[in-house]
Short mmCIF file of C-alpha atoms in Angstrom, two decimals:
data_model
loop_
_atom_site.label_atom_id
_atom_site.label_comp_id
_atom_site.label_asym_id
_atom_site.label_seq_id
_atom_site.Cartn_x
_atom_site.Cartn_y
_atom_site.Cartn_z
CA UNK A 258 44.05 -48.35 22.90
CA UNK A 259 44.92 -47.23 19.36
CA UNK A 260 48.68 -46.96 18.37
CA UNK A 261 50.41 -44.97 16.20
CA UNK A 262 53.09 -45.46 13.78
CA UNK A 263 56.34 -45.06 15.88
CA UNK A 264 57.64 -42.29 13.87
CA UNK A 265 54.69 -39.92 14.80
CA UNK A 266 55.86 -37.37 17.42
CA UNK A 267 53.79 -34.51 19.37
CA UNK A 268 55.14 -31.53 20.52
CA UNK A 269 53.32 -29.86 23.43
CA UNK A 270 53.07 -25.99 24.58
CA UNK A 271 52.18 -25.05 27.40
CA UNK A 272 52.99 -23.35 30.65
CA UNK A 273 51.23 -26.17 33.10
CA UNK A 274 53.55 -28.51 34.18
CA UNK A 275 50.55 -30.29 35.47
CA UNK A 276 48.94 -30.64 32.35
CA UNK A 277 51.87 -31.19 30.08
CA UNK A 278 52.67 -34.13 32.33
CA UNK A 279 49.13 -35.53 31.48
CA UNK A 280 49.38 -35.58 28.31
CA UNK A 281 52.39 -36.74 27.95
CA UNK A 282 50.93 -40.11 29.94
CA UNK A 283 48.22 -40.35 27.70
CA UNK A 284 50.33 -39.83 23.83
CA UNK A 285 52.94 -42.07 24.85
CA UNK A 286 50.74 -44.56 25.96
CA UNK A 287 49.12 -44.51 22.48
CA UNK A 288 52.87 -44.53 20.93
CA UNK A 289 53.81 -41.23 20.21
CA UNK A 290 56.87 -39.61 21.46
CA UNK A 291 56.44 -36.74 22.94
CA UNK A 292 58.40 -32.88 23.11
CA UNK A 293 57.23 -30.84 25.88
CA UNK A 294 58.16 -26.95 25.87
CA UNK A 295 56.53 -24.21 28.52
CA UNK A 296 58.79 -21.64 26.50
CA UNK A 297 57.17 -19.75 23.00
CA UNK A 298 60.00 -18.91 21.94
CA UNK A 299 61.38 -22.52 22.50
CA UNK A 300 58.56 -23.83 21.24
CA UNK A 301 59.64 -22.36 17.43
CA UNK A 302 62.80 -23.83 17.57
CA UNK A 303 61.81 -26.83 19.18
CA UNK A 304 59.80 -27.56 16.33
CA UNK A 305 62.40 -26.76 13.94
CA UNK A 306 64.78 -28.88 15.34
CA UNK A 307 62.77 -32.28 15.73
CA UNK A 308 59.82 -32.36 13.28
CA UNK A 309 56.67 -33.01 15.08
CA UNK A 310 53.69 -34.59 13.64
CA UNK A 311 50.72 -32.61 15.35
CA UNK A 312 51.56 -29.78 17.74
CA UNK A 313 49.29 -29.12 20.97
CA UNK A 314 49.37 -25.11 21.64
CA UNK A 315 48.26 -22.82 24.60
CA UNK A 316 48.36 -19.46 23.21
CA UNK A 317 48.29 -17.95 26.90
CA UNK A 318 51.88 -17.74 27.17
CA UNK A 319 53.44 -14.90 29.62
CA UNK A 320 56.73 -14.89 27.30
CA UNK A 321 55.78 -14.71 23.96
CA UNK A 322 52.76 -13.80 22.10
CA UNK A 323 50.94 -17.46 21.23
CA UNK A 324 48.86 -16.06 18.29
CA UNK A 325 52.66 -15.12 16.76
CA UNK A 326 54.02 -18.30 17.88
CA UNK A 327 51.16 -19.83 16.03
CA UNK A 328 51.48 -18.03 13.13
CA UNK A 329 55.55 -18.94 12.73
CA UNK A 330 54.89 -22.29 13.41
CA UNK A 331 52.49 -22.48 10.46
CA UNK A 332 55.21 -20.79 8.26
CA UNK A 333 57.91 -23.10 9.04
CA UNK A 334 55.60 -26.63 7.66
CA UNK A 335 51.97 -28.14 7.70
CA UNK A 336 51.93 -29.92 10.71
CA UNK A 337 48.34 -29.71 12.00
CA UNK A 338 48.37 -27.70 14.90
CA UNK A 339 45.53 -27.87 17.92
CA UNK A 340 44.68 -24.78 20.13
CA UNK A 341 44.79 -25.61 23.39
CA UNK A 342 42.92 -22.10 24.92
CA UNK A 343 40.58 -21.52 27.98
CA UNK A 344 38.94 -18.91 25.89
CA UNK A 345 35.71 -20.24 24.35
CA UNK A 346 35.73 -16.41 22.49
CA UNK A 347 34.31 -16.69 18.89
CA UNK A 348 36.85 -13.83 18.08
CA UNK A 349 39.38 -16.15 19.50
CA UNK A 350 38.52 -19.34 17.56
CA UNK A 351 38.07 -17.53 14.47
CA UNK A 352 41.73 -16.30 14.92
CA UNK A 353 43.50 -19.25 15.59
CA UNK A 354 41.63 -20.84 12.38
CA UNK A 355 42.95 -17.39 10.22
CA UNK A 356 46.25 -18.55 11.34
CA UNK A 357 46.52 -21.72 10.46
CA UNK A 358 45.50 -23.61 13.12
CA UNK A 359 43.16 -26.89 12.24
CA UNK A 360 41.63 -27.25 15.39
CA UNK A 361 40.63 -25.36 18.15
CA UNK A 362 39.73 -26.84 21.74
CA UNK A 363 38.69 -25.06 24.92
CA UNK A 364 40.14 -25.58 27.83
CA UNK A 365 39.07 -28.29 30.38
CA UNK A 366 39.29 -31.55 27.83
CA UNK A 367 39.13 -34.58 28.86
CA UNK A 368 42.27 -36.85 27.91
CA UNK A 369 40.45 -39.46 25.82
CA UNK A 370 38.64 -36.70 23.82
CA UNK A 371 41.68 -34.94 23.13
CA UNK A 372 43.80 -37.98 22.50
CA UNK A 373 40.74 -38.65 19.35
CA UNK A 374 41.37 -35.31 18.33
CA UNK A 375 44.65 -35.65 17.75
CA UNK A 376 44.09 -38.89 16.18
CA UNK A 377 41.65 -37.13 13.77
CA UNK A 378 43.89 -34.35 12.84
CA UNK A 379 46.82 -37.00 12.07
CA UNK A 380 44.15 -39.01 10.41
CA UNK A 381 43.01 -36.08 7.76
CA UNK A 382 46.74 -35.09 7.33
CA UNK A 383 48.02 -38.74 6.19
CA UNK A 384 44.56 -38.30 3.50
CA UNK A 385 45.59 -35.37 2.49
CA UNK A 386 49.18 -36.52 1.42
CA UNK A 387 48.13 -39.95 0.09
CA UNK A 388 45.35 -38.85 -2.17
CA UNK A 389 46.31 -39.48 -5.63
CA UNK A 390 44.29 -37.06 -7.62
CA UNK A 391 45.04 -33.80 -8.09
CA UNK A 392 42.95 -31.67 -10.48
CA UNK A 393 44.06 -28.38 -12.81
CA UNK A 394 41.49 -25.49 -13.46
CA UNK A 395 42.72 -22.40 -15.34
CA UNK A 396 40.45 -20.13 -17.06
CA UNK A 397 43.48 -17.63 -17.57
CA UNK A 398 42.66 -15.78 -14.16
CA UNK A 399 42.40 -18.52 -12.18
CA UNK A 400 45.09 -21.66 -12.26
CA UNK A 401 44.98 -24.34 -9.37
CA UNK A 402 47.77 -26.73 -10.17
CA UNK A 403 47.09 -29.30 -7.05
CA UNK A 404 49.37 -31.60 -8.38
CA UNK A 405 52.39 -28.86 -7.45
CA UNK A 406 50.21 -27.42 -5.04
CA UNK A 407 50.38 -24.13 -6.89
CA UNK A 408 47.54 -21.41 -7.05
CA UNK A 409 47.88 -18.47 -8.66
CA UNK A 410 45.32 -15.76 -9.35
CA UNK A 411 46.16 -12.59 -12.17
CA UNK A 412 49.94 -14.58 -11.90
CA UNK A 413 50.22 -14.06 -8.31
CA UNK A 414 50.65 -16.71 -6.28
CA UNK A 415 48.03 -17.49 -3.25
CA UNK A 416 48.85 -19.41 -0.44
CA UNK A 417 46.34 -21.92 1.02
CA UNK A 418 46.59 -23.67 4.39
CA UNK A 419 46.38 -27.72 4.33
CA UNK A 420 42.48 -27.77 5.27
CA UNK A 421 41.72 -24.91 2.41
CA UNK A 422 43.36 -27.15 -0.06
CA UNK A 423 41.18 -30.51 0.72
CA UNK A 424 38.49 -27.79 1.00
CA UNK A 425 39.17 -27.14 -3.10
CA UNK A 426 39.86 -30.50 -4.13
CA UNK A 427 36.58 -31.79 -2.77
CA UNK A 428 34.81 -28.99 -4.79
CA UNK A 429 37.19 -29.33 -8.03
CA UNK A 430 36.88 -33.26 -7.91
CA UNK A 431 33.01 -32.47 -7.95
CA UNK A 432 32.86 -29.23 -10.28
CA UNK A 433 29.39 -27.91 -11.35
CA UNK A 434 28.10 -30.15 -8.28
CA UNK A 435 26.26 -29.46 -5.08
CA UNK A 436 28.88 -30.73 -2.36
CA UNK A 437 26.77 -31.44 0.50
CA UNK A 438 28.10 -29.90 3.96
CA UNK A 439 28.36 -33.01 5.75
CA UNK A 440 30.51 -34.38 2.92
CA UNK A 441 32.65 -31.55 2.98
CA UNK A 442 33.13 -31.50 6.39
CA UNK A 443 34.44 -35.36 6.81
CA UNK A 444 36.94 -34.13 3.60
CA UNK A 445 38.49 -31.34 5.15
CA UNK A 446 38.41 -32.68 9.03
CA UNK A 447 37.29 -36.38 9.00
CA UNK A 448 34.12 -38.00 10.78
CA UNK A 449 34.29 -36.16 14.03
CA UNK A 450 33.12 -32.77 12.65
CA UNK A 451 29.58 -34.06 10.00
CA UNK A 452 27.79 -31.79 11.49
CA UNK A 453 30.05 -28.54 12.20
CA UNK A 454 28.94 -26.48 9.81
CA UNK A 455 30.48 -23.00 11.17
CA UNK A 456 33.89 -24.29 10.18
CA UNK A 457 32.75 -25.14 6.82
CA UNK A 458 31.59 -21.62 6.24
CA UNK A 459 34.47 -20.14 8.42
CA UNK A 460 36.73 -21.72 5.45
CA UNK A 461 34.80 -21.09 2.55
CA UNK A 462 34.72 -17.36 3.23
CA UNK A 463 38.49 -17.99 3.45
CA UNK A 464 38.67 -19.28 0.13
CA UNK A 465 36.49 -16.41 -1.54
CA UNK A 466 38.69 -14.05 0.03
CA UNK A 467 41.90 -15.74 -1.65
CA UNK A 468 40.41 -16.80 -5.00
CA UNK A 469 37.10 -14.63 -6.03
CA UNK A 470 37.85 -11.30 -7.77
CA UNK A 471 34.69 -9.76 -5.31
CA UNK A 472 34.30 -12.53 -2.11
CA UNK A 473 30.42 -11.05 -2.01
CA UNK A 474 29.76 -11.57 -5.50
CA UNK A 475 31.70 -15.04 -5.79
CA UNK A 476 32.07 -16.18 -9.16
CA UNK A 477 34.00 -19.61 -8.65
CA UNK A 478 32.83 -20.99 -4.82
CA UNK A 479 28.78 -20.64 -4.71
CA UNK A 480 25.96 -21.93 -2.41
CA UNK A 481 23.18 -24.03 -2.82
CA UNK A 482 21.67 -22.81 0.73
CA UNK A 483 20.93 -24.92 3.68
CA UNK A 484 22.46 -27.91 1.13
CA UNK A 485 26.27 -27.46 0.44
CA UNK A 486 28.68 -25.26 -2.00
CA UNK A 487 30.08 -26.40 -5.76
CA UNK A 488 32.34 -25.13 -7.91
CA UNK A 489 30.98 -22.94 -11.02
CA UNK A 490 34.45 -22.13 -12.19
CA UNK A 491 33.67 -21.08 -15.74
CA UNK A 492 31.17 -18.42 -14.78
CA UNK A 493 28.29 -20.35 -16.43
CA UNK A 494 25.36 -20.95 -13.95
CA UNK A 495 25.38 -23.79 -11.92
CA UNK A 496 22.44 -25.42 -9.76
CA UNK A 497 19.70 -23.06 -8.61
CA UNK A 498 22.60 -20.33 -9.26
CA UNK A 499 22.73 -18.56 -5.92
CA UNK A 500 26.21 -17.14 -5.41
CA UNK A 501 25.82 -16.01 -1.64
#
């Protein structure tokens, strides 16, 4: 069994008793302490009120909209979140990733695979906050200040969500460079996901729609195809210039 810091707490949503009972057995058994809630609504202030590390989310709730309660949980911090959903809908996974969610799980899991998930998410989230360098780019439309976790684009401020952000540093730290996919995809979600590609290019379209002036046309996030992405930044042509 791995353990966890005793600090780390999970807060679970969901309208099973049956299951929340599960998995309740199987985080405190690995250490955490665990918050149950079968309640949206609840769920919000829940999480307000004792500081979770990862949440666990159904979004079928019958009181409350889950794709809202999502979406206000993400407001309030950046606590990874997992989608607990019996929906394997593309629609539906694309959604929950829009929102802010950094993982998304259909419904049956098995304990032990969802226990490593959560140990994944918590894994890329301690990364995240103990990596030391932080790059700034400005070009005087652009400015990415990662040390204060400031973007801003024409002086407007864009907001990025936690996996968008190791998303950028991995390209920044390696400007003018082919990232390869598999690279970026142990940055921004650890070992587990090498080879899940969709979410790489789920989250780079994300980016190009915050940062790029024209997301078709991108000018800062390009691809070297069937390889990886880099960062051109500048404008000046980068390897085998393709900007798709």
């Amino acid at each position: 069994m791995e353990s966890v810091e005793t600090s780390q707490k999970a807060l679970i949503v969901d309208e099973d008793p049956g299951l929340l009972a599960l998995l309740r057995f199987g985080l405190e058994q690995d250490g955490f302490t665990v918050v149950t809630v079968q309640d949206g609504r609840e769920a919000v202030r829940t999480s307000y009120d004792s500081h979770p590390d990862v949440i666990i989310l159904d979004v079928a709730l019958e009181d409350a909209d889950g794709w809202d309660v999502c979406r206000r949980l993400r407001s309030m911090s950046d606590v990874p979140i997992i989608v607990l959903s019996s929906s394997g809908d593309e629609h539906d996974v694309i959604r929950a990733l829009s929102l802010g969610a950094d993982e998304y799980l259909t419904k049956p899991r098995g304990l032990e695979e969802l226990k490593a998930r959560v140990r994944a998410v918590l894994r890329r989230a301690k990364i995240s906050r103990m990596e030391a360098w932080r790059p700034i780019y400005d070009d005087g439309t652009l400015r990415i200040d990662l040390v204060n976790a400031a973007v801003t684009r024409h002086g407007e401020v864009i907001h990025l969500t936690p996996t968008e952000s190791r998303l950028l540093t991995s390209l920044l730290s390696r400007r003018g460079e082919v990232v390869p996919h598999r690279e970026l995809l142990i940055n921004a979600w650890g070992p587990e996901y090498a080879e899940a590609v969709d979410y790489l290019s789920v989250y780079i379209r994300y980016l190009r729609e915050k940062l790029e002036e024209d997301p078709s046309n991108p000018q800062y996030i390009r691809t070297r195809w069937g390889i990886g992405y880099y960062f051109a930044g500048d404008g000046s042509p980068g390897p085998d210039d393709m900007r798709g």
